[in-house]
Amino acid sequence: MKIVVFGIGKYYQNRAEELHNILEKDTDEIVAFIDNGGEISRYEDKSVYKPDKLAGLMYDYVVIMSSYYDEMYSQLISLGVRQSDILDYYAFKRMKELIQRQGDVLFYSQIKQPLDSKKGKVLLVQNGLTFNGGPVALMQAAMVLRSKGYQVTFATGDSPDEQVIRYINEMGMSLCVFQSYPYIGGRDLDVVKEYDSVIVNVFPSIPYAYEFSSVRPTLWWIHENPDGFGEAAYAETKERFYRLDASAWMNRPRIVAVNNRAKDVFESYYPGKVKDTMAYGLPDEGDVAPSLKKGEKIVFAIVGTVIQRKGQDLFIEAAKRLTKRYPGKCEFWIVGGYNPEDVYYQKLLDESQDEPSIRFMGLKNREEMREIYKQIDVSVCASRSECLQIVTVEGMMHGKMCITTDATGMTEYITDGDNGMVFESENADALYGKMLWCIEHYDDEEFICMRKKARDTYESYFTMEAFGESLVKQLELTKQNWKGDLE
C-alpha cells in the first residue's frame, strides 16, 4: 500500500514512530510527503511537495496528519482527490487493524447440518442483516437450500442483531462475521475456500463479490431499485469502492437481478453483465378470507414503513374521498413502523385526524401480520418506487385484491383488471378510482375472480417451490460457468 502523508508538523512528529510501526515493511510505503509550508524539500529521506503536485504521484491513500483536518480535506477535494482516498491518521490506523484481522472470522454457533455431498456447502453473504427487503429474500433462499440438502452458513461484515442471530440459529444454520470488512481479502479467502459456492446479496456487497468470486463460484443477486434510494446505494458504493468499479472482473460472478427493473439499473452502469432474473419466494401462509358478510366493513390496507416513498399520503387522500362518498362502509389501515417525530408522519396524522376510519396500526410482527391479513380485503401499494415489494406478494398469497402503482416491479406480474389493479404512480385520483371500483364491485364475480387469479399468480411465481427451482438452477449455472480468478 502506497501512502502520501499530508503534514510534517508536530502532529506527525508525535505519531511518526507509531505510523512506521503500523506499516508493513514488505508491502507498505510512504512515497512522499506534502505540506503547505514549502520550506523543506526532503524529510525522512522522502520528497516533500506542495499539495498541488499530488496529481503526479502514484499512491493509494492520502493520510492527513494534522489537527487542521477539515481545511486540508477541503483542499484535497478541490485538487480533485477522491474523498474515499483521504483518511485521517486514526482512520488509516483502523484500516490497518482491520486488514490485520483478515482470516479472523467470528462464528455465532457453528451448527452441524446434514450434508448431501452432491449439493455441498453454500455461504450466503450480506451486511446489514435485518428482517426487511433483501435480507428477508436471502433468508428465504437459505430455507430453500436447506430443504434441498445444501449446508448453509450466513456471513456478514458488521455486528448482527441478536434477534437475527437467534432466528438464523433456530433455522439450524450458522452465522459468521468477517471482522476485516470492508478490507476483505488475504486470509479471509482461506475461510471461503471451505465452501463450494457463494451467494452475495445486493449491490453494496461488491467487495464480497469481487474477492470471493476469485476463489469460489459466486452468484451475485441484485435488488436495487431505480429510485432515489437505489441510486444513492449505487453512487455511495461506487465512490467508496471505486477501485472495484470496473466491469472486467464482473465476468467472474454470475449476476442475476430480482426483476427487470433491478436489471436495468445495474446495466445502466455495467452493460450486458446481468445473466438472468430471479424472483424470491415466500412460504405459503395463505388463509384466504371468506366473502364479505352483510353489514361488515371493507378493509383497505397499506403495509410498510411510514415514509414518503411508500405513498401513505396518496392512500389517505383517496380514503378521505371514499369516506365522504360511502360513509361507514370502509376502514383504511396503515400498517407499519414510523418515527413519531418524523415530519412526514406528523403531516399524515394532521391530514387524517378527523377521519376515524383511517387507523395507524403500527409495526406488527409476523404472527400479528398473519392475523391482519385475515381481516384485510384489499391490499394497496402506493409506493412511488419499488423493485419487487414483498407486501403485494403477501397479499396475493392470501388471495386479496391487490392494487399497485406502475412504478413497481410487480407490474411484471399483475395485469390491470385481470389478477389485480395497477394505477399511475403519484396519482391519487387514479388510486381513488381503483378503490372505488372495489367498493362497488365487492360481491361481483369479477372481483372474486381477480382475487383467485392473484392467488394463482403467487402459486405460479412466488412459492418456495418455484423459487427453489429457480435458485438451484442459477446456482448450478454459476458452478458450471465459473472461471475463477480470470479478469
Short mmCIF file of C-alpha atoms in Angstrom, two decimals:
data_model
loop_
_atom_site.label_atom_id
_atom_site.label_comp_id
_atom_site.label_asym_id
_atom_site.label_seq_id
_atom_site.Cartn_x
_atom_site.Cartn_y
_atom_site.Cartn_z
CA MET A 1 0.00 0.00 0.00
CA LYS A 2 1.42 3.36 -1.04
CA ILE A 3 0.53 6.41 1.03
CA VAL A 4 1.23 10.12 0.88
CA VAL A 5 1.42 11.86 4.25
CA PHE A 6 -0.09 15.36 4.34
CA GLY A 7 1.61 17.32 7.11
CA ILE A 8 5.07 17.13 8.67
CA GLY A 9 4.48 19.31 11.72
CA LYS A 10 4.28 18.35 15.36
CA TYR A 11 1.11 16.29 14.87
CA TYR A 12 3.05 13.99 12.54
CA GLN A 13 6.24 14.10 14.57
CA ASN A 14 4.40 12.96 17.71
CA ARG A 15 2.96 9.94 15.86
CA ALA A 16 5.71 9.14 13.35
CA GLU A 17 7.12 6.20 15.27
CA GLU A 18 3.68 4.65 15.69
CA LEU A 19 2.90 5.15 12.00
CA HIS A 20 6.10 3.41 10.92
CA ASN A 21 5.29 0.50 13.24
CA ILE A 22 1.86 0.17 11.62
CA LEU A 23 3.29 -0.03 8.10
CA GLU A 24 4.21 -3.46 6.75
CA LYS A 25 7.85 -3.37 5.69
CA ASP A 26 7.39 -5.53 2.59
CA THR A 27 4.12 -4.13 1.27
CA ASP A 28 3.59 -0.59 2.61
CA GLU A 29 5.46 2.58 1.71
CA ILE A 30 5.34 6.32 2.31
CA VAL A 31 6.02 7.51 -1.23
CA ALA A 32 6.16 11.20 -0.37
CA PHE A 33 5.08 13.97 1.96
CA ILE A 34 3.02 17.01 1.04
CA ASP A 35 2.93 20.18 3.11
CA ASN A 36 1.68 23.71 2.75
CA GLY A 37 4.84 25.16 4.36
CA GLY A 38 7.18 24.71 1.44
CA GLU A 39 10.40 25.36 3.36
CA ILE A 40 11.58 21.72 3.26
CA SER A 41 12.13 19.65 0.11
CA ARG A 42 13.23 16.40 1.83
CA TYR A 43 12.00 14.76 5.01
CA GLU A 44 12.82 11.28 6.31
CA ASP A 45 14.66 10.73 3.04
CA LYS A 46 11.41 11.34 1.09
CA SER A 47 10.46 14.23 -1.16
CA VAL A 48 8.20 16.94 0.20
CA TYR A 49 5.84 18.56 -2.31
CA LYS A 50 3.23 21.27 -2.34
CA PRO A 51 -0.28 19.77 -2.40
CA ASP A 52 -0.85 20.89 -6.00
CA LYS A 53 1.89 18.44 -7.09
CA LEU A 54 -0.09 15.48 -5.76
CA ALA A 55 -1.56 14.62 -9.16
CA GLY A 56 1.87 13.49 -10.36
CA LEU A 57 2.28 10.91 -7.58
CA MET A 58 1.26 7.27 -7.54
CA TYR A 59 -0.50 6.41 -4.27
CA ASP A 60 -3.43 4.55 -2.71
CA TYR A 61 -4.32 6.95 0.11
CA VAL A 62 -3.51 10.40 1.39
CA VAL A 63 -3.20 10.33 5.18
CA ILE A 64 -3.81 13.72 6.79
CA MET A 65 -1.64 14.15 9.87
CA SER A 66 -2.66 17.50 11.25
CA SER A 67 -5.23 18.95 13.65
CA TYR A 68 -6.47 21.06 10.71
CA TYR A 69 -8.13 18.05 9.08
CA ASP A 70 -11.27 19.81 7.78
CA GLU A 71 -9.33 22.55 5.98
CA MET A 72 -6.82 20.09 4.49
CA TYR A 73 -9.59 17.69 3.47
CA SER A 74 -11.36 20.51 1.60
CA GLN A 75 -8.08 21.48 -0.04
CA LEU A 76 -7.56 17.94 -1.32
CA ILE A 77 -11.11 17.71 -2.63
CA SER A 78 -10.60 20.99 -4.51
CA LEU A 79 -7.50 19.43 -6.07
CA GLY A 80 -9.57 16.54 -7.41
CA VAL A 81 -8.63 13.86 -4.88
CA ARG A 82 -11.38 11.28 -4.32
CA GLN A 83 -12.93 11.52 -0.88
CA SER A 84 -12.53 7.75 -0.43
CA ASP A 85 -8.76 8.19 -0.89
CA ILE A 86 -8.49 10.63 2.02
CA LEU A 87 -8.02 9.34 5.56
CA ASP A 88 -7.15 10.94 8.82
CA TYR A 89 -4.47 9.19 10.83
CA TYR A 90 -6.85 7.29 13.08
CA ALA A 91 -8.98 6.12 10.14
CA PHE A 92 -5.80 4.83 8.49
CA LYS A 93 -4.78 3.12 11.73
CA ARG A 94 -8.21 1.50 11.96
CA MET A 95 -7.95 0.33 8.35
CA LYS A 96 -4.61 -1.33 9.04
CA GLU A 97 -6.06 -3.00 12.14
CA LEU A 98 -8.92 -4.41 10.07
CA ILE A 99 -6.55 -5.68 7.38
CA GLN A 100 -4.62 -7.45 10.12
CA ARG A 101 -7.86 -9.24 11.01
CA GLN A 102 -8.21 -10.90 7.63
CA GLY A 103 -8.95 -14.53 8.33
CA ASP A 104 -10.26 -13.65 11.81
CA VAL A 105 -13.82 -14.87 11.29
CA LEU A 106 -16.18 -14.93 14.26
CA PHE A 107 -18.80 -17.71 14.26
CA TYR A 108 -22.06 -17.48 16.14
CA SER A 109 -22.73 -21.14 16.99
CA GLN A 110 -21.29 -23.45 14.33
CA ILE A 111 -24.29 -25.72 13.94
CA LYS A 112 -23.73 -29.13 12.44
CA GLN A 113 -26.02 -29.63 9.46
CA PRO A 114 -26.82 -32.73 7.41
CA LEU A 115 -24.83 -32.57 4.20
CA ASP A 116 -25.68 -34.04 0.83
CA SER A 117 -22.22 -34.41 -0.70
CA LYS A 118 -23.66 -33.79 -4.16
CA LYS A 119 -25.06 -30.42 -3.06
CA GLY A 120 -22.26 -29.05 -0.89
CA LYS A 121 -21.76 -26.05 1.36
CA VAL A 122 -23.06 -22.58 0.46
CA LEU A 123 -22.04 -19.26 2.03
CA LEU A 124 -24.75 -16.55 1.93
CA VAL A 125 -23.35 -13.03 2.31
CA GLN A 126 -24.77 -9.60 3.08
CA ASN A 127 -24.09 -6.77 5.50
CA GLY A 128 -26.98 -5.28 7.45
CA LEU A 129 -28.92 -8.49 8.07
CA THR A 130 -32.40 -7.41 9.19
CA PHE A 131 -35.98 -8.56 8.71
CA ASN A 132 -36.59 -6.26 5.74
CA GLY A 133 -36.32 -6.42 1.95
CA GLY A 134 -33.17 -8.01 0.57
CA PRO A 135 -32.11 -9.78 3.79
CA VAL A 136 -35.55 -11.43 4.03
CA ALA A 137 -35.15 -12.70 0.46
CA LEU A 138 -31.73 -14.09 1.40
CA MET A 139 -33.21 -15.86 4.42
CA GLN A 140 -35.85 -17.44 2.20
CA ALA A 141 -33.06 -18.57 -0.12
CA ALA A 142 -31.36 -20.21 2.85
CA MET A 143 -34.53 -22.07 3.76
CA VAL A 144 -34.90 -23.38 0.21
CA LEU A 145 -31.29 -24.54 0.02
CA ARG A 146 -31.53 -26.30 3.37
CA SER A 147 -34.64 -28.13 2.22
CA LYS A 148 -32.76 -29.35 -0.84
CA GLY A 149 -29.79 -30.76 1.05
CA TYR A 150 -27.30 -27.89 0.95
CA GLN A 151 -25.38 -26.90 4.06
CA VAL A 152 -25.88 -23.18 4.60
CA THR A 153 -23.92 -20.54 6.52
CA PHE A 154 -24.72 -16.83 6.66
CA ALA A 155 -21.90 -14.29 6.58
CA THR A 156 -21.76 -10.56 7.24
CA GLY A 157 -19.16 -7.91 7.97
CA ASP A 158 -20.95 -5.94 10.65
CA SER A 159 -22.39 -6.64 14.09
CA PRO A 160 -25.59 -8.67 13.63
CA ASP A 161 -28.71 -8.02 15.66
CA GLU A 162 -29.33 -10.54 18.44
CA GLN A 163 -32.78 -11.35 17.04
CA VAL A 164 -31.23 -12.11 13.65
CA ILE A 165 -28.61 -14.37 15.24
CA ARG A 166 -31.31 -16.24 17.16
CA TYR A 167 -33.54 -16.56 14.09
CA ILE A 168 -30.72 -17.95 11.93
CA ASN A 169 -29.65 -20.38 14.63
CA GLU A 170 -33.25 -21.51 15.15
CA MET A 171 -33.38 -22.29 11.43
CA GLY A 172 -30.48 -24.65 12.10
CA MET A 173 -27.84 -22.51 10.38
CA SER A 174 -24.63 -20.78 11.41
CA LEU A 175 -23.67 -17.11 11.12
CA CYS A 176 -20.13 -15.80 10.77
CA VAL A 177 -18.66 -12.29 10.76
CA PHE A 178 -15.70 -11.31 8.57
CA GLN A 179 -14.11 -8.90 11.01
CA SER A 180 -11.80 -7.33 8.41
CA TYR A 181 -14.69 -5.78 6.44
CA PRO A 182 -14.53 -3.68 4.27
CA TYR A 183 -10.95 -4.82 3.66
CA ILE A 184 -11.89 -8.33 2.63
CA GLY A 185 -9.15 -10.49 1.18
CA GLY A 186 -5.99 -12.36 2.09
CA ARG A 187 -6.63 -14.95 4.78
CA ASP A 188 -10.39 -14.36 4.55
CA LEU A 189 -10.32 -16.28 1.31
CA ASP A 190 -8.98 -19.37 3.09
CA VAL A 191 -12.28 -19.41 5.02
CA VAL A 192 -14.29 -19.00 1.82
CA LYS A 193 -12.47 -21.92 0.22
CA GLU A 194 -14.11 -24.21 2.78
CA TYR A 195 -17.39 -23.69 0.88
CA ASP A 196 -18.41 -25.00 -2.51
CA SER A 197 -20.23 -21.85 -3.67
CA VAL A 198 -21.22 -18.37 -2.51
CA ILE A 199 -24.34 -16.22 -2.87
CA VAL A 200 -23.70 -12.49 -2.44
CA ASN A 201 -26.76 -10.32 -1.93
CA VAL A 202 -27.32 -6.68 -3.09
CA PHE A 203 -25.02 -4.24 -4.90
CA PRO A 204 -23.30 -2.67 -1.83
CA SER A 205 -21.84 -6.12 -1.15
CA ILE A 206 -19.46 -5.57 -4.08
CA PRO A 207 -16.26 -6.23 -2.03
CA TYR A 208 -17.51 -9.73 -1.26
CA ALA A 209 -18.50 -10.35 -4.88
CA TYR A 210 -15.08 -9.20 -6.09
CA GLU A 211 -12.96 -11.15 -3.62
CA PHE A 212 -15.00 -14.32 -3.14
CA SER A 213 -15.61 -14.88 -6.85
CA SER A 214 -11.85 -15.19 -7.31
CA VAL A 215 -11.75 -18.41 -5.27
CA ARG A 216 -15.27 -19.91 -5.42
CA PRO A 217 -18.26 -19.90 -7.81
CA THR A 218 -20.28 -16.85 -6.78
CA LEU A 219 -23.88 -15.90 -7.55
CA TRP A 220 -24.46 -12.14 -7.09
CA TRP A 221 -28.16 -11.26 -6.57
CA ILE A 222 -29.05 -7.62 -7.31
CA HIS A 223 -32.12 -5.92 -5.77
CA GLU A 224 -31.60 -2.15 -6.06
CA ASN A 225 -34.48 -0.11 -7.43
CA PRO A 226 -34.45 2.79 -9.93
CA ASP A 227 -35.32 5.42 -7.32
CA GLY A 228 -33.52 7.87 -5.07
CA PHE A 229 -32.67 5.19 -2.53
CA GLY A 230 -31.34 2.76 -5.14
CA GLU A 231 -29.44 5.48 -6.98
CA ALA A 232 -27.87 6.58 -3.70
CA ALA A 233 -26.83 2.99 -2.99
CA TYR A 234 -25.04 2.84 -6.35
CA ALA A 235 -23.48 6.29 -6.02
CA GLU A 236 -22.19 5.75 -2.48
CA THR A 237 -20.94 2.23 -3.21
CA LYS A 238 -19.22 3.19 -6.46
CA GLU A 239 -17.45 6.08 -4.72
CA ARG A 240 -16.45 4.07 -1.68
CA PHE A 241 -15.21 1.08 -3.67
CA TYR A 242 -14.19 2.85 -6.86
CA ARG A 243 -11.17 0.56 -7.22
CA LEU A 244 -13.65 -2.24 -7.91
CA ASP A 245 -15.71 -0.11 -10.29
CA ALA A 246 -14.65 -1.93 -13.45
CA SER A 247 -16.73 -4.30 -15.49
CA ALA A 248 -13.94 -6.72 -16.46
CA TRP A 249 -13.90 -8.71 -13.21
CA MET A 250 -17.71 -8.94 -13.27
CA ASN A 251 -17.39 -11.84 -15.66
CA ARG A 252 -16.33 -13.97 -12.68
CA PRO A 253 -19.56 -14.00 -10.63
CA ARG A 254 -22.87 -14.93 -12.21
CA ILE A 255 -25.02 -11.81 -11.79
CA VAL A 256 -28.81 -12.10 -11.58
CA ALA A 257 -31.39 -9.45 -10.69
CA VAL A 258 -34.59 -9.82 -8.73
CA ASN A 259 -36.54 -8.43 -11.71
CA ASN A 260 -36.13 -6.39 -14.88
CA ARG A 261 -36.21 -3.06 -13.04
CA ALA A 262 -33.22 -4.05 -10.93
CA LYS A 263 -31.53 -5.48 -14.03
CA ASP A 264 -31.98 -2.23 -15.97
CA VAL A 265 -30.46 -0.16 -13.15
CA PHE A 266 -27.40 -2.40 -12.85
CA GLU A 267 -26.86 -2.50 -16.59
CA SER A 268 -27.08 1.28 -16.84
CA TYR A 269 -23.68 1.16 -15.09
CA TYR A 270 -22.37 -2.22 -16.28
CA PRO A 271 -23.99 -3.13 -19.63
CA GLY A 272 -24.50 -6.76 -20.51
CA LYS A 273 -23.42 -8.20 -17.16
CA VAL A 274 -26.75 -9.47 -15.80
CA LYS A 275 -27.32 -13.03 -16.97
CA ASP A 276 -30.91 -13.56 -15.80
CA THR A 277 -33.67 -12.53 -13.40
CA MET A 278 -34.60 -14.47 -10.28
CA ALA A 279 -37.58 -13.52 -8.12
CA TYR A 280 -37.73 -14.52 -4.47
CA GLY A 281 -40.23 -16.84 -2.82
CA LEU A 282 -42.41 -16.70 0.28
CA PRO A 283 -43.54 -19.62 2.47
CA ASP A 284 -47.23 -20.26 1.93
CA GLU A 285 -49.09 -18.78 4.89
CA GLY A 286 -52.20 -18.04 2.86
CA ASP A 287 -55.51 -18.04 4.66
CA VAL A 288 -57.99 -16.81 2.08
CA ALA A 289 -60.79 -14.94 3.82
CA PRO A 290 -64.43 -15.75 3.01
CA SER A 291 -66.64 -13.32 1.13
CA LEU A 292 -67.79 -10.24 2.99
CA LYS A 293 -70.66 -10.84 5.39
CA LYS A 294 -73.55 -8.45 5.20
CA GLY A 295 -73.01 -5.37 7.28
CA GLU A 296 -69.24 -5.75 7.67
CA LYS A 297 -66.85 -3.04 6.52
CA ILE A 298 -64.43 -3.40 3.63
CA VAL A 299 -60.87 -3.10 4.91
CA PHE A 300 -58.25 -1.43 2.70
CA ALA A 301 -54.68 -1.66 4.00
CA ILE A 302 -51.33 -0.22 3.02
CA VAL A 303 -48.43 -2.12 4.60
CA GLY A 304 -44.91 -0.80 5.00
CA THR A 305 -42.74 1.63 6.92
CA VAL A 306 -44.33 5.08 7.04
CA ILE A 307 -42.06 7.08 4.74
CA GLN A 308 -42.78 9.28 1.75
CA ARG A 309 -41.57 6.69 -0.77
CA LYS A 310 -44.33 4.32 0.36
CA GLY A 311 -47.05 6.82 -0.59
CA GLN A 312 -49.27 6.71 2.50
CA ASP A 313 -50.25 10.32 1.71
CA LEU A 314 -51.86 9.17 -1.56
CA PHE A 315 -53.68 6.41 0.31
CA ILE A 316 -55.05 8.87 2.87
CA GLU A 317 -56.15 11.33 0.18
CA ALA A 318 -58.12 8.60 -1.61
CA ALA A 319 -59.51 7.27 1.69
CA LYS A 320 -60.88 10.68 2.73
CA ARG A 321 -62.78 11.00 -0.55
CA LEU A 322 -64.19 7.48 -0.23
CA THR A 323 -65.45 8.06 3.32
CA LYS A 324 -67.43 11.03 2.07
CA ARG A 325 -68.98 9.02 -0.73
CA TYR A 326 -69.58 5.85 1.32
CA PRO A 327 -69.59 6.89 5.00
CA GLY A 328 -69.26 3.95 7.39
CA LYS A 329 -68.66 1.50 4.55
CA CYS A 330 -64.86 1.07 4.84
CA GLU A 331 -61.84 1.14 7.08
CA PHE A 332 -58.38 2.21 5.98
CA TRP A 333 -55.44 0.69 7.82
CA ILE A 334 -51.88 1.98 7.71
CA VAL A 335 -49.72 -0.89 8.93
CA GLY A 336 -46.03 -0.34 9.59
CA GLY A 337 -43.46 1.28 11.80
CA TYR A 338 -42.98 5.02 11.99
CA ASN A 339 -40.91 7.68 13.68
CA PRO A 340 -43.34 9.75 15.79
CA GLU A 341 -41.14 12.84 15.33
CA ASP A 342 -40.89 12.48 11.55
CA VAL A 343 -42.32 15.43 9.61
CA TYR A 344 -43.98 13.17 7.02
CA TYR A 345 -45.69 11.10 9.72
CA GLN A 346 -46.90 14.21 11.52
CA LYS A 347 -48.34 15.50 8.26
CA LEU A 348 -50.25 12.25 7.75
CA LEU A 349 -51.64 12.47 11.29
CA ASP A 350 -52.84 16.02 10.67
CA GLU A 351 -54.50 15.05 7.40
CA SER A 352 -56.33 12.07 8.91
CA GLN A 353 -57.19 13.23 12.43
CA ASP A 354 -60.84 13.93 11.58
CA GLU A 355 -61.34 10.54 9.89
CA PRO A 356 -61.83 7.74 12.46
CA SER A 357 -61.96 5.20 9.62
CA ILE A 358 -58.23 5.84 8.95
CA ARG A 359 -56.19 3.91 11.50
CA PHE A 360 -52.46 3.79 12.15
CA MET A 361 -51.82 0.20 13.26
CA GLY A 362 -48.08 0.46 13.96
CA LEU A 363 -45.40 -2.14 13.40
CA LYS A 364 -46.54 -5.78 13.57
CA ASN A 365 -44.53 -8.97 13.91
CA ARG A 366 -45.01 -11.97 11.62
CA GLU A 367 -47.67 -13.63 13.81
CA GLU A 368 -49.62 -10.39 14.10
CA MET A 369 -49.39 -9.83 10.34
CA ARG A 370 -50.96 -13.22 9.69
CA GLU A 371 -53.95 -12.11 11.74
CA ILE A 372 -54.00 -8.73 9.98
CA TYR A 373 -54.18 -10.39 6.57
CA LYS A 374 -57.21 -12.39 7.66
CA GLN A 375 -59.07 -9.11 8.09
CA ILE A 376 -57.81 -7.23 5.03
CA ASP A 377 -59.92 -7.21 1.87
CA VAL A 378 -57.80 -5.02 -0.40
CA SER A 379 -54.01 -4.64 -0.23
CA VAL A 380 -52.77 -1.32 -1.58
CA CYS A 381 -49.22 -0.45 -2.61
CA ALA A 382 -48.99 3.30 -3.32
CA SER A 383 -45.20 3.38 -3.48
CA ARG A 384 -43.51 5.97 -5.60
CA SER A 385 -40.92 3.34 -6.46
CA GLU A 386 -40.42 -0.32 -5.51
CA CYS A 387 -38.43 -3.15 -7.01
CA LEU A 388 -40.40 -6.25 -6.05
CA GLN A 389 -42.38 -5.42 -2.93
CA ILE A 390 -42.99 -8.30 -0.57
CA VAL A 391 -46.29 -6.89 0.73
CA THR A 392 -48.05 -7.28 -2.62
CA VAL A 393 -46.80 -10.84 -2.95
CA GLU A 394 -48.11 -11.49 0.56
CA GLY A 395 -51.45 -10.04 -0.45
CA MET A 396 -51.62 -12.35 -3.47
CA MET A 397 -50.60 -15.29 -1.31
CA HIS A 398 -53.60 -14.54 0.93
CA GLY A 399 -55.89 -14.19 -2.07
CA LYS A 400 -56.53 -10.48 -1.62
CA MET A 401 -57.39 -7.90 -4.22
CA CYS A 402 -54.05 -6.17 -4.81
CA ILE A 403 -53.66 -2.61 -6.09
CA THR A 404 -50.19 -1.37 -7.00
CA THR A 405 -48.63 1.62 -8.74
CA ASP A 406 -47.00 1.34 -12.14
CA ALA A 407 -43.67 2.30 -10.52
CA THR A 408 -43.06 -1.14 -9.02
CA GLY A 409 -41.60 -4.38 -10.28
CA MET A 410 -44.89 -6.14 -9.59
CA THR A 411 -46.25 -4.77 -12.86
CA GLU A 412 -44.32 -7.64 -14.48
CA TYR A 413 -46.76 -10.00 -12.74
CA ILE A 414 -50.00 -8.02 -12.39
CA THR A 415 -52.21 -7.17 -15.36
CA ASP A 416 -54.65 -4.38 -14.59
CA GLY A 417 -58.19 -5.74 -14.33
CA ASP A 418 -57.11 -9.38 -14.57
CA ASN A 419 -55.27 -10.53 -11.45
CA GLY A 420 -55.14 -7.17 -9.69
CA MET A 421 -55.12 -3.46 -10.40
CA VAL A 422 -52.42 -1.03 -11.50
CA PHE A 423 -52.65 2.74 -11.23
CA GLU A 424 -50.39 5.61 -12.25
CA SER A 425 -47.79 6.46 -9.63
CA GLU A 426 -48.32 9.76 -7.75
CA ASN A 427 -51.92 9.91 -9.00
CA ALA A 428 -54.29 9.95 -6.02
CA ASP A 429 -57.29 10.33 -8.36
CA ALA A 430 -56.36 7.10 -10.13
CA LEU A 431 -55.96 5.30 -6.80
CA TYR A 432 -59.32 6.62 -5.66
CA GLY A 433 -60.89 5.22 -8.84
CA LYS A 434 -59.45 1.74 -8.26
CA MET A 435 -60.52 1.67 -4.62
CA LEU A 436 -63.99 2.95 -5.54
CA TRP A 437 -64.35 0.12 -8.07
CA CYS A 438 -63.51 -2.38 -5.32
CA ILE A 439 -66.27 -1.00 -3.09
CA GLU A 440 -68.89 -1.00 -5.82
CA HIS A 441 -68.00 -4.46 -7.16
CA TYR A 442 -67.02 -6.27 -3.99
CA ASP A 443 -69.61 -9.05 -4.33
CA ASP A 444 -69.34 -9.29 -8.12
CA GLU A 445 -67.96 -12.40 -9.77
CA GLU A 446 -65.31 -10.27 -11.48
CA PHE A 447 -63.90 -9.12 -8.13
CA ILE A 448 -63.89 -12.65 -6.73
CA CYS A 449 -62.24 -13.98 -9.89
CA MET A 450 -59.46 -11.38 -9.66
CA ARG A 451 -58.73 -12.49 -6.10
CA LYS A 452 -58.47 -16.09 -7.23
CA LYS A 453 -56.13 -15.12 -10.05
CA ALA A 454 -53.98 -13.19 -7.58
CA ARG A 455 -53.56 -16.40 -5.61
CA ASP A 456 -52.80 -18.28 -8.84
CA THR A 457 -50.04 -15.75 -9.59
CA TYR A 458 -48.43 -16.40 -6.22
CA GLU A 459 -48.55 -20.14 -6.82
CA SER A 460 -47.01 -19.78 -10.28
CA TYR A 461 -44.13 -17.46 -9.42
CA PHE A 462 -43.56 -16.90 -5.72
CA THR A 463 -43.96 -20.20 -3.86
CA MET A 464 -40.91 -21.63 -2.20
CA GLU A 465 -41.10 -24.50 -4.69
CA ALA A 466 -40.91 -22.15 -7.67
CA PHE A 467 -38.16 -20.14 -6.00
CA GLY A 468 -36.26 -23.31 -5.17
CA GLU A 469 -36.24 -24.50 -8.75
CA SER A 470 -35.00 -21.13 -9.97
CA LEU A 471 -32.37 -20.76 -7.26
CA VAL A 472 -30.90 -24.24 -7.72
CA LYS A 473 -30.80 -23.70 -11.47
CA GLN A 474 -28.92 -20.41 -11.07
CA LEU A 475 -26.53 -21.88 -8.53
CA GLU A 476 -25.71 -24.83 -10.78
CA LEU A 477 -25.16 -22.50 -13.74
CA THR A 478 -22.85 -20.45 -11.52
CA LYS A 479 -20.75 -23.53 -10.79
CA GLN A 480 -20.68 -24.69 -14.41
CA ASN A 481 -19.57 -21.34 -15.83
CA TRP A 482 -17.15 -20.17 -13.12
CA LYS A 483 -13.65 -19.43 -14.35
CA GLY A 484 -12.09 -18.40 -11.05
CA ASP A 485 -9.51 -15.62 -10.88
CA LEU A 486 -9.78 -14.69 -14.55
CA GLU A 487 -10.19 -10.97 -15.22
#
